[in-house]
């Protein structure tokens, strides 16, 4: 063997070679290759151990960032929990300190239960499920050996994955296309299950055994997938669809997400239950023995299979295709189609050097999507003029730029509220509250806007729209709370009946009333700025001329010079930030917060004046978090709570200033994400940030890098204003953060997954950081910064899985 092989990073590990269904379109059991008959039913412990070592050895040799392993079959769950646990443990142990592990299992779902899900949760194993659509579509193929349907059992498994406990494990659905099924009906049935991704697979076929083509169309499979595309696009593309995303990506020059499209080299190997190292399973449809390599993990390294002629034939890009494909105008998207689908035993033994048996269908799909994209009316991406966009992209954003983001987020909240009412609010109480809110929207729209802009409206609305047993009650209560708060803000006379939860009457943007345990309260605006709450005969009067009612938990709003900010410690939906929130603060604690916020704001206005206008325009709520027992600074911004940040009160106003500008960066960027595609959402690659040990999705890296622009500027200002040791410490931190942030910008620009607008945005970020790199820093501080960063990287690498 000469030269260095192209590394393999994707592995299918066969856990069990039998299945509890008898799907008649299964390539493992029903197509040309029947090698499963001679293999052990269950993978051995020894094969699992040596496989893990081989993968780790290969990853270490080629310095891979991540390896992707799918536990497969047959039906992998038939191997049992103990065997699956051993596989996960072996891989995790072998790859510890080498690279990240993306571990998945693909199952038919019929035996998936809570015990399996608990195991998968323990090892963060993502779960994909095979389902061909509604019951009629699924029952065409996916049946038990006795002919009984598997549909009910599969839906039960998916319901389990969709629940809050295991939702993070739900990877998506795999559907094999059958032209007898209506594509829109199939798509709608799958989309109703809210998968993160759908894979549509063409049925495996070759020129020797071509696929069925009923009807008069020469491109029935392309037509079928285009109808799915149109339905998916009309629905707003709510989830990833791998084949469609791959076409869209390749049309703009990015890589495909599937080996069946595009020209990227194949990086996949299969390990069978007996340890045999094979090529992709799809080759089983070509001829008996087609996937075989004659190698086994017990005797051969992964470098050896990487140079197998069958693997290398699929790593040659355009040069590895037949002449017909090389001259095709859509070849960079199609890539010749799936390798197995090119097989033709006749015609002089041409083997795989042919176009795909689906050639016409793939051309129809690619050109159809291309033409639709060209004709598609572009959605307004930002509604920001170039100046405002560039302000925000540079890390800042003035009053008007952030105000435009704020107005858009209010529109999103209004749309969510309308969806909640349409989907869920059917009670007399909810209908009456909605009528009150609708009337106020005509008569006092400013009051309604103020309430609907509350940062924690969106988490409530999303919970309702996700559904569940209590969604209707949550919807009715929330609409009534919003209506009552808008009524009171408008100073109008009127009454709204509000359901009570956990003894708290919530009035968003105003506060809450602690009431006796009851089912509902009547909130009456008295028309003079006061309001009355009646619960089971007890009356609370709040407002002008009334004594302070101890049950009234007013939202504390601080009017600072140029900034109005509320300290939110009453809203039950404020617990969205990943850290425990405080309970109701005492008056003394609230006043301490007031003083610290005033000090932090004065420092920002004085030392970071470019950040102050945007912050004042877009940050309206600070939610107190519980302080760390270790004294660490804690802060967070929730992706779906625009206008709020959560902070555990730090030791100094200066530190609070840092946390405010840092977290508000996340707030701004989250709003930009709501309005524009800065990156390809189908990108599944993980990226390391210089300041974290764990790899992040691209959005996470983009968020972190954008937030650290403010951190760089904070330490730059501290270096400028501090004295003595504090000044030197600030100088070192400034030098370190600017270098690491610049490195992260380079990673983003090299990712290959940014849209043109995203490249513009990140380039502007980079310009800001580059400007900071020109600031003079003493040699001692520069050396200390590099040593600190290197030490951090070393310790982070040691903690990586």
C-alpha positions in Angstrom: 0.0 0.0 0.0 1.4 3.3 -1.0 0.3 6.9 -0.2 -2.1 7.9 2.5 -5.7 6.7 2.0 -8.7 9.1 2.2 -9.9 8.6 5.8 -13.2 6.9 6.6 -15.3 8.8 9.1 -18.7 7.0 8.8 -19.3 3.5 10.0 -22.3 1.1 10.0 -21.9 -1.4 12.8 -24.3 -4.4 12.4 -25.6 -5.4 15.8 -28.0 -8.2 14.6 -28.3 -9.8 11.2 -32.0 -10.8 11.5 -35.2 -8.7 11.6 -38.6 -9.0 13.3 -40.3 -7.6 10.2 -40.5 -9.1 6.7 -40.3 -6.0 4.5 -40.4 -7.1 0.9 -38.3 -4.2 -0.3 -35.4 -4.8 2.1 -32.1 -5.0 0.3 -30.6 -7.1 3.1 -32.9 -10.1 2.7 -34.7 -9.7 -0.6 -32.0 -8.7 -3.0 -29.1 -10.4 -4.8 -26.7 -10.7 -1.9 -27.7 -13.3 0.7 -24.6 -13.3 2.8 -26.8 -12.7 5.9 -27.7 -16.4 5.9 -24.1 -17.4 6.8 -23.4 -14.8 9.5 -24.0 -15.0 13.2 -27.3 -13.5 14.3 -25.7 -11.3 17.0 -22.4 -9.5 16.9 -19.9 -10.9 19.4 -18.3 -9.0 22.3 -14.9 -9.5 20.7 -16.0 -8.0 17.4 -17.4 -5.0 19.2 -14.1 -4.4 21.2 -11.8 -4.8 18.2 -14.1 -2.6 16.0 -13.9 0.2 18.6 -10.1 -0.1 18.7 -9.9 -0.1 14.9 -12.1 3.1 14.6 -10.1 4.9 17.3 -6.8 3.9 15.7 -8.0 5.2 12.3 -9.3 8.4 13.9 -6.1 9.0 15.7 -3.9 8.4 12.6 -5.9 10.8 10.5 -6.7 13.3 13.2 -10.4 13.2 12.7 -12.6 15.6 14.6 -15.6 13.4 14.7 -16.6 9.8 13.7 -20.2 8.9 13.0 -21.3 5.4 13.9 -24.8 3.9 13.2 -25.8 0.8 15.1 -27.7 -1.1 12.4 -29.0 -4.5 11.3 -31.2 -6.4 10.5 -33.0 -4.9 13.4 -30.4 -3.7 16.0 -32.7 -3.7 19.0 -32.9 -7.5 18.7 -29.3 -7.6 20.0 -30.7 -6.5 23.4 -29.8 -3.8 25.8 -26.7 -5.4 27.2 -25.1 -5.8 23.7 -26.0 -2.3 22.7 -24.6 -0.9 26.0 -21.3 -2.8 25.3 -21.1 -1.3 21.8 -21.7 2.2 23.2 -19.2 1.8 26.0 -16.6 0.3 23.8 -16.8 3.1 21.3 -16.9 5.9 23.9 -13.9 4.4 25.8 -11.8 3.8 22.7 -12.5 7.3 21.3 -12.0 9.2 24.6 -9.4 11.8 24.1 -9.2 11.0 20.4 -12.2 12.7 18.8 -15.9 13.3 19.2 -18.4 10.4 18.7 -21.7 10.8 16.9 -23.5 7.6 17.8 -26.9 6.7 16.3 -29.2 3.7 16.0 -31.6 3.0 13.1 -34.6 0.9 14.0 -37.9 -0.2 12.7 -39.2 0.9 16.1 -41.5 -2.0 16.8 -39.7 -3.0 20.0 -38.5 0.4 21.1 -39.5 1.1 24.8 -38.6 3.3 27.7 -35.8 0.9 28.8 -34.1 1.2 25.4 -34.6 5.0 25.4 -33.0 5.3 28.9 -30.0 3.4 27.5 -29.8 5.7 24.5 -30.2 8.8 26.7 -27.3 7.6 28.9 -25.0 7.4 25.9 -26.6 10.2 23.8 -27.5 7.8 21.0 -29.7 9.4 18.5 -32.6 7.3 17.1 -33.8 7.1 13.5 -37.0 5.2 12.7 -38.2 3.6 9.4 -41.7 4.6 8.4 -43.2 4.8 4.9 -46.1 7.2 5.6 -49.6 6.7 6.9 -50.9 3.2 7.7 -51.9 2.4 4.1 -48.5 3.4 2.7 -46.5 1.7 5.5 -48.5 -1.5 5.2 -47.5 -2.0 1.5 -44.1 -3.3 2.7 -43.4 -3.0 6.4 -45.4 -6.0 7.9 -44.7 -8.8 10.2 -44.1 -12.3 8.7 -47.7 -13.2 9.4 -48.8 -10.2 7.4 -49.9 -8.1 10.3 -49.3 -4.3 10.2 -46.4 -2.8 12.2 -47.8 0.8 11.9 -49.4 1.0 15.4 -46.2 -0.2 17.1 -44.0 2.3 15.1 -46.2 5.2 16.0 -46.0 4.2 19.6 -42.2 4.3 19.4 -42.3 7.7 17.7 -44.6 9.1 20.4 -42.1 8.0 23.0 -39.3 9.8 21.2 -41.4 12.9 20.8 -42.1 13.2 24.5 -40.1 15.7 26.5 -37.9 13.1 28.2 -36.5 11.7 25.0 -37.1 14.4 22.4 -33.4 15.1 22.2 -32.8 11.6 20.9 -35.3 11.8 18.0 -33.1 11.9 14.9 -35.7 11.6 12.2 -37.7 9.2 9.9 -36.6 7.2 6.9 -39.2 6.5 4.1 -38.7 4.4 1.0 -40.5 5.8 -2.0 -43.4 3.8 -3.5 -45.1 5.3 -6.5 -48.4 3.8 -5.4 -48.5 6.1 -2.5 -49.5 9.7 -2.9 -46.4 11.9 -2.2 -48.4 14.7 -0.4 -50.2 12.2 1.8 -47.0 10.5 2.7 -45.2 13.8 3.4 -48.1 15.1 5.5 -48.2 11.8 7.6 -44.5 12.0 8.3 -44.5 15.8 8.9 -47.3 15.4 11.5 -44.8 13.4 13.6 -42.5 16.5 13.9 -39.3 14.7 12.9 -36.1 16.8 12.9 -35.3 15.2 9.5 -36.9 13.0 6.9 -35.0 10.8 4.5 -36.7 9.7 1.3 -34.9 6.8 -0.3 -35.4 5.6 -3.9 -36.1 1.8 -3.9 -32.9 0.0 -4.6 -32.7 -1.1 -8.2 -30.2 -1.7 -11.0 -30.2 -1.9 -14.8 -30.5 -5.7 -14.4 -33.5 -5.2 -12.1 -35.0 -1.8 -12.9 -37.6 -0.1 -10.6 -41.3 -0.3 -11.5 -42.5 2.7 -13.6 -46.3 2.6 -13.8 -48.1 5.3 -15.8 -46.9 7.4 -18.7 -44.2 9.6 -17.1 -40.6 8.9 -18.0 -39.6 10.4 -14.7 -42.1 9.2 -12.1 -39.7 9.2 -9.2 -38.4 12.7 -9.9 -42.0 13.9 -10.3 -42.9 12.2 -6.9 -40.1 13.9 -5.1 -40.8 17.3 -6.7 -44.3 17.1 -5.3 -42.8 16.5 -1.9 -40.5 19.4 -2.4 -43.4 21.7 -3.3 -45.4 20.6 -0.2 -42.4 21.0 2.0 -41.6 24.5 0.6 -45.2 25.6 1.0 -45.1 24.6 4.6 -42.0 26.7 5.2 -39.5 23.8 5.1 -40.2 23.0 8.8 -37.7 20.1 9.0 -34.7 18.9 7.1 -35.4 16.6 4.1 -32.1 15.1 3.3 -32.4 14.5 -0.5 -34.0 17.9 -1.1 -31.5 19.7 1.2 -28.7 17.9 -0.6 -29.9 19.2 -4.0 -30.2 22.7 -2.7 -26.8 22.5 -1.2 -25.1 21.2 -4.3 -26.8 23.7 -6.5 -25.0 26.5 -4.5 -21.7 24.6 -4.5 -21.8 23.0 -1.1 -21.5 19.3 -0.3 -24.3 16.8 -0.3 -25.7 15.2 2.8 -26.1 11.8 1.3 -23.8 9.4 -0.6 -26.6 9.1 -3.3 -26.0 12.6 -4.6 -23.0 14.9 -5.2 -19.3 14.2 -5.9 -17.8 14.1 -2.4 -15.7 11.0 -1.7 -17.4 8.2 0.1 -16.2 7.9 3.7 -18.3 4.9 4.7 -17.5 1.3 5.8 -19.7 -1.5 7.2 -18.8 -3.9 9.9 -20.9 -7.0 9.8 -21.8 -9.2 12.8 -18.9 -11.5 12.1 -16.5 -8.6 11.8 -16.4 -8.6 8.0 -15.4 -5.2 6.6 -17.7 -4.3 3.7 -18.7 -1.5 1.5 -22.1 0.2 1.6 -25.1 -2.1 2.2 -26.8 -0.8 -0.8 -24.5 -2.8 -3.0 -26.3 -6.0 -1.8 -28.9 -5.1 -4.5 -26.3 -5.5 -7.3 -25.0 -9.1 -7.2 -24.2 -11.7 -4.6 -21.0 -10.7 -2.8 -20.9 -7.1 -4.2 -20.2 -5.4 -0.9 -17.5 -7.8 0.1 -13.9 -6.9 0.5 -12.4 -10.1 1.9 -11.3 -8.2 5.0 -12.2 -8.5 8.7 -11.6 -6.2 11.7 -9.8 -9.0 13.4 -7.1 -9.0 10.8 -7.3 -5.8 8.8 -7.0 -2.1 9.7 -9.4 0.5 8.4 -6.6 2.0 6.4 -6.6 -1.2 4.4 -10.2 -1.1 3.5 -9.9 2.6 2.7 -7.6 1.6 -0.2 -9.9 -1.2 -1.4 -10.7 -0.7 -5.1 -14.4 -0.6 -4.4 -14.0 2.2 -1.9 -11.5 4.1 -4.0 -13.8 3.9 -7.0 -16.2 6.1 -5.1 -13.7 8.6 -4.0 -12.6 9.9 -7.5 -15.3 12.5 -7.9 -16.0 13.4 -11.5 -13.2 11.2 -12.8 -14.9 8.1 -11.3 -18.1 8.5 -13.4 -18.9 7.2 -16.9 -18.6 9.5 -19.9 -22.4 10.2 -20.1 -22.4 11.5 -16.5 -19.2 13.5 -16.9 -20.9 15.5 -19.7 -24.2 16.0 -17.9 -25.0 19.6 -16.8 -26.4 18.5 -13.4 -23.6 16.1 -12.5 -22.3 18.2 -9.6 -25.7 17.8 -7.9 -26.6 14.3 -9.1 -23.0 12.9 -8.8 -24.1 9.9 -10.9 -26.6 8.8 -8.3 -26.1 6.0 -5.8 -23.2 3.8 -6.8 -25.3 0.6 -6.5 -28.0 2.0 -8.9 -25.4 2.2 -11.7 -24.9 -1.6 -11.9 -25.4 -3.3 -15.3 -24.0 -6.8 -15.8 -24.7 -6.8 -19.5 -23.2 -4.4 -22.1 -19.8 -5.9 -22.1 -19.6 -6.2 -18.3 -19.6 -2.4 -17.7 -20.4 -3.0 -14.1 -20.9 0.3 -12.2 -19.5 2.6 -15.0 -23.0 3.6 -16.1 -25.5 6.3 -15.3 -27.9 5.6 -12.5 -31.0 3.6 -13.4 -32.7 6.6 -12.0 -30.8 9.0 -14.3 -33.8 10.7 -15.9 -35.5 11.0 -12.5 -32.5 12.6 -10.8 -32.1 15.1 -13.7 -35.8 16.0 -13.4 -35.4 16.5 -9.6 -32.3 18.6 -9.8 -33.5 20.8 -12.7 -37.0 21.1 -11.1 -35.6 22.3 -7.9 -33.2 24.6 -9.6 -35.9 26.2 -11.7 -38.2 26.6 -8.7 -35.5 28.3 -6.7 -34.8 30.7 -9.6 -38.5 31.6 -9.9 -39.2 31.6 -6.2 -40.1 35.0 -4.8 -37.3 35.7 -2.4 -38.4 36.1 1.2 -37.4 39.4 2.7 -34.3 38.4 4.7 -33.9 41.2 7.1 -35.9 44.3 6.3 -32.7 46.1 7.4 -31.0 48.5 5.1 -27.3 47.8 4.4 -26.1 50.2 7.1 -28.2 48.6 9.9 -27.3 45.1 8.8 -23.6 46.0 8.8 -23.9 47.7 12.2 -25.3 44.5 13.7 -22.9 42.2 11.9 -20.0 44.2 13.2 -21.1 43.3 16.7 -22.9 46.5 17.6 -26.2 47.9 16.2 -27.6 51.3 17.1 -31.1 52.3 18.3 -32.9 52.0 14.9 -31.2 48.8 13.8 -32.1 47.0 17.1 -35.6 48.6 17.1 -36.2 47.0 13.7 -35.3 43.6 15.2 -37.6 44.3 18.1 -40.5 45.1 15.7 -39.9 41.9 13.8 -39.9 39.9 17.0 -43.2 41.5 18.0 -44.6 40.3 14.7 -43.4 36.8 15.4 -45.1 36.9 18.8 -48.3 38.1 17.2 -48.2 35.2 14.7 -47.6 32.7 17.4 -50.5 34.0 19.5 -52.8 33.8 16.5 -51.7 30.2 15.9 -52.3 29.4 19.6 -55.8 30.8 19.4 -56.5 29.0 16.1 -55.2 25.6 17.4 -56.2 25.5 21.0 -58.5 28.0 22.6 -62.0 26.7 22.3 -63.5 27.4 25.7 -65.9 30.2 26.6 -63.3 31.7 28.9 -60.6 31.7 26.2 -63.0 33.0 23.5 -64.1 35.9 25.7 -60.4 36.8 26.5 -59.5 36.7 22.9 -62.4 39.0 22.0 -61.2 41.4 24.7 -57.7 41.3 23.3 -58.9 41.8 19.7 -61.0 44.9 20.8 -58.1 46.4 22.6 -55.8 45.9 19.6 -58.1 48.3 17.7 -58.6 50.7 20.5 -55.3 50.7 22.4 -52.7 49.0 20.2 -49.7 50.3 22.1 -50.9 48.6 25.3 -51.4 45.3 23.4 -48.0 45.6 21.7 -46.3 46.2 25.1 -47.8 43.0 26.5 -47.2 40.9 23.4 -43.6 42.0 23.3 -43.0 40.3 26.7 -39.9 38.0 26.3 -41.6 35.0 27.8 -44.7 35.0 25.6 -42.9 32.8 23.0 -41.9 29.9 25.4 -45.6 29.7 26.4 -46.8 29.7 22.8 -44.3 27.1 21.7 -45.3 24.8 24.6 -48.9 25.1 23.5 -48.2 24.5 19.8 -46.1 21.4 20.7 -49.3 19.9 22.0 -49.7 17.5 24.9 -52.3 16.7 27.5 -52.3 20.1 29.1 -51.8 22.3 26.0 -55.5 23.4 25.9 -55.5 24.6 29.5 -52.1 26.3 29.1 -53.4 28.1 26.0 -56.7 29.3 27.6 -54.9 30.6 30.7 -52.2 32.4 28.7 -54.6 34.2 26.4 -56.6 35.3 29.4 -53.5 36.5 31.2 -52.4 38.5 28.1 -55.9 40.0 27.7 -56.1 41.0 31.4 -52.6 42.6 31.3 -53.4 44.6 28.1 -56.7 45.7 29.6 -55.0 47.0 32.7 -52.2 48.7 30.7 -54.8 50.5 28.6 -56.5 51.8 31.7 -59.8 50.6 30.5 -62.8 49.5 32.6 -63.7 45.8 32.0 -63.3 42.3 33.4 -61.4 39.3 32.2 -61.8 35.8 33.8 -58.3 34.2 34.2 -57.7 30.6 35.1 -55.3 30.2 38.0 -52.3 27.9 38.1 -50.4 27.0 41.3 -52.0 29.8 43.2 -50.5 32.5 41.0 -52.3 35.0 38.7 -49.8 36.0 36.1 -50.1 39.4 34.5 -47.3 39.6 31.9 -45.3 42.9 32.0 -47.0 43.9 35.2 -46.3 41.2 37.8 -48.4 38.6 39.6 -50.9 38.2 42.3 -50.5 35.4 44.8 -54.0 34.1 45.4 -55.7 31.3 47.3 -55.7 28.0 45.5 -58.6 28.4 43.1 -59.6 27.5 39.5 -60.0 31.1 38.3 -60.0 34.8 39.2 -61.9 37.8 37.9 -59.6 40.7 37.0 -61.4 44.0 36.7 -59.9 47.2 35.4 -61.5 50.1 37.3 -60.8 52.7 34.7 -58.7 54.8 37.1 -55.5 52.9 36.8 -56.3 50.5 39.6 -57.7 47.0 39.2 -59.5 44.5 41.4 -58.9 40.8 41.6 -61.7 38.6 43.0 -60.9 35.1 44.0 -63.5 32.9 45.9 -65.0 36.0 47.5 -61.7 37.6 48.5 -60.9 40.9 46.9 -57.5 42.4 46.1 -57.4 46.1 45.1 -54.2 47.3 43.5 -53.5 50.8 42.2 -53.9 54.5 43.0 -55.6 55.2 46.4 -55.3 51.6 47.6 -53.1 50.3 50.3 -50.3 48.0 49.2 -51.7 44.5 49.0 -49.1 42.0 50.2 -50.5 39.5 47.6 -49.5 41.9 44.8 -46.0 41.0 43.4 -45.3 44.0 41.2 -42.8 43.7 38.4 -39.9 46.0 39.5 -39.0 48.4 36.7 -36.0 50.6 37.0 -35.8 53.9 35.0 -32.1 54.5 34.5 -30.8 57.3 32.4 -31.7 56.3 28.8 -32.7 52.7 29.7 -35.9 51.2 31.2 -35.3 47.7 32.5 -37.5 45.3 34.5 -36.3 42.8 37.1 -38.4 39.7 36.2 -38.9 37.5 39.3 -42.6 36.7 38.9 -43.3 35.1 35.5 -43.6 31.3 35.7 -42.3 31.0 32.1 -39.0 32.8 32.9 -37.3 29.5 33.6 -36.0 29.1 30.0 -32.3 29.8 30.4 -30.7 26.5 31.5 -30.0 27.7 35.1 -32.2 27.8 38.2 -34.0 31.1 38.6 -34.5 32.8 42.0 -37.8 33.1 43.7 -39.4 36.4 44.5 -36.6 38.8 45.6 -36.9 40.7 48.9 -37.2 44.5 48.6 -33.6 44.8 49.9 -32.3 42.3 47.3 -34.2 44.1 44.5 -32.7 47.4 45.6 -29.2 45.9 45.5 -29.9 44.8 41.9 -31.1 48.3 41.2 -27.9 49.8 42.3 -25.8 47.3 40.5 -27.7 47.7 37.3 -27.3 51.5 37.6 -23.6 51.1 38.1 -23.2 48.7 35.2 -25.3 50.9 32.9 -23.2 54.0 33.8 -20.0 52.0 33.0 -21.4 50.8 29.7 -22.4 54.3 28.7 -19.0 55.6 29.7 -16.6 52.8 28.5 -18.6 51.0 25.9 -20.7 53.7 24.4 -21.1 52.0 21.0 -23.0 49.2 22.8 -25.3 51.3 24.9 -27.9 52.5 22.3 -28.7 49.0 21.0 -28.9 47.5 24.4 -31.3 50.3 25.6 -33.5 49.6 22.5 -33.7 45.9 22.8 -33.0 44.7 26.3 -36.1 45.2 28.5 -35.8 42.3 31.1 -33.2 41.0 33.4 -34.1 37.7 35.1 -32.2 36.9 38.3 -30.6 33.5 38.5 -29.5 31.7 41.7 -25.9 32.4 42.5 -23.3 29.7 42.2 -22.2 28.1 45.4 -18.6 28.3 44.0 -19.0 32.0 43.2 -18.8 31.5 39.5 -20.4 34.1 37.2 -23.5 32.7 35.6 -25.5 34.3 32.7 -27.6 33.1 29.8 -29.8 34.3 27.0 -32.6 32.0 25.7 -33.0 31.6 22.0 -36.7 32.1 22.2 -36.9 34.9 24.8 -36.0 38.0 22.8 -35.5 41.0 25.0 -34.4 39.1 28.1 -31.2 38.0 29.7 -30.7 35.9 32.8 -27.9 36.7 35.3 -26.8 35.6 38.8 -25.9 38.9 40.4 -22.0 39.1 40.2 -19.7 40.8 42.7 -19.2 44.1 40.9 -21.1 46.4 38.6 -18.2 46.1 36.1 -18.7 42.3 35.9 -22.4 42.9 35.5 -21.7 45.2 32.6 -19.7 42.4 30.9 -22.4 39.9 31.3 -25.0 42.3 30.0 -23.2 43.2 26.8 -22.1 39.6 26.3 -25.6 38.1 26.6 -27.3 40.8 24.6 -25.1 39.8 21.7 -27.0 36.4 21.8 -30.3 38.2 22.0 -29.5 40.3 18.9 -28.1 37.3 16.9 -31.1 35.2 17.8 -33.4 37.9 16.3 -31.2 37.9 13.1 -31.6 34.1 12.9 -35.3 34.6 12.9 -35.1 36.8 9.9 -32.3 35.5 7.7 -30.5 32.2 6.9 -26.9 32.9 7.7 -25.9 29.2 7.4 -27.2 26.0 5.9 -29.5 24.4 8.5 -28.8 21.0 7.1 -25.1 21.2 8.2 -24.5 18.5 10.7 -20.8 19.0 11.2 -19.6 20.0 14.6 -16.9 22.6 15.2 -14.6 23.3 18.1 -14.5 26.8 19.6 -11.1 27.8 21.1 -12.7 28.4 24.5 -14.7 25.1 24.8 -13.8 21.4 25.1 -17.0 20.2 23.3 -17.7 20.5 19.6 -20.7 22.7 18.7 -23.1 22.9 15.8 -22.4 25.8 13.5 -25.1 27.9 15.0 -23.5 27.4 18.5 -20.1 28.5 17.2 -21.6 31.5 15.4 -23.4 32.5 18.6 -20.4 32.1 20.8 -18.1 34.0 18.4 -20.5 36.9 18.0 -20.9 37.1 21.8 -17.2 37.2 22.3 -16.8 40.3 20.2 -18.4 42.1 23.2 -16.1 40.2 25.6 -13.1 41.4 23.6 -14.3 45.0 23.7 -15.1 44.7 27.5 -11.5 43.7 28.3 -10.2 46.3 25.9 -12.0 48.9 27.9 -10.9 47.4 31.2 -7.3 47.5 30.1 -7.7 51.1 29.1 -9.2 52.2 32.5 -7.8 49.9 35.1 -4.6 50.4 37.1 -1.7 48.2 38.3 -2.2 44.4 38.4 -5.8 44.8 37.3 -4.7 46.6 34.2 -2.2 43.8 33.4 -4.7 41.1 33.9 -7.2 42.9 31.7 -4.5 43.3 29.0 -3.8 39.6 29.1 -7.5 38.8 28.8 -7.9 41.2 26.0 -5.0 39.7 24.1 -6.3 36.2 24.7 -9.9 36.8 23.7 -9.1 38.7 20.6 -6.8 35.9 19.3 -9.3 33.2 20.1 -12.2 35.1 18.6 -10.3 35.7 15.4 -9.5 32.0 15.3 -13.2 31.2 15.6 -14.1 33.6 12.8 -11.6 31.8 10.6 -13.3 28.5 11.5 -16.7 29.9 10.5 -15.5 31.2 7.2 -13.8 27.9 6.4 -16.9 25.9 7.3 -18.4 25.8 3.8 -21.9 26.1 5.3 -22.4 29.8 5.4 -24.9 31.4 3.0 -23.8 34.4 1.0 -25.5 36.6 3.6 -23.8 34.6 6.4 -20.4 35.1 4.8 -21.1 38.8 4.7 -22.2 38.8 8.3 -19.2 36.8 9.5 -16.8 38.8 7.4 -18.0 42.0 9.1 -17.5 40.2 12.5 -14.0 39.4 11.4 -13.3 43.0 10.4 -14.2 44.1 13.9 -11.9 41.5 15.5 -9.1 42.3 13.0 -9.2 46.0 14.0 -8.8 44.9 17.7 -5.7 42.9 16.7 -3.9 46.1 15.8 -4.2 47.5 19.3 -0.8 47.5 20.9 -0.2 44.9 23.7 2.9 44.5 25.7 5.1 41.5 24.9 4.7 40.1 28.4 0.9 40.3 28.1 1.0 38.8 24.6 3.1 35.9 25.8 1.0 35.3 28.8 -2.2 35.3 26.7 -0.8 32.7 24.3 0.4 30.5 27.1 -3.1 30.8 28.8 -4.8 30.0 25.5 -2.5 27.0 24.8 -3.0 25.7 28.4 -6.7 26.0 28.0 -6.6 24.2 24.7 -4.6 21.4 26.1 -6.9 20.9 29.1 -10.0 21.2 26.8 -8.6 18.5 24.5 -8.0 16.2 27.5 -11.7 16.6 28.4 -13.0 15.9 25.0 -14.8 12.6 24.6 
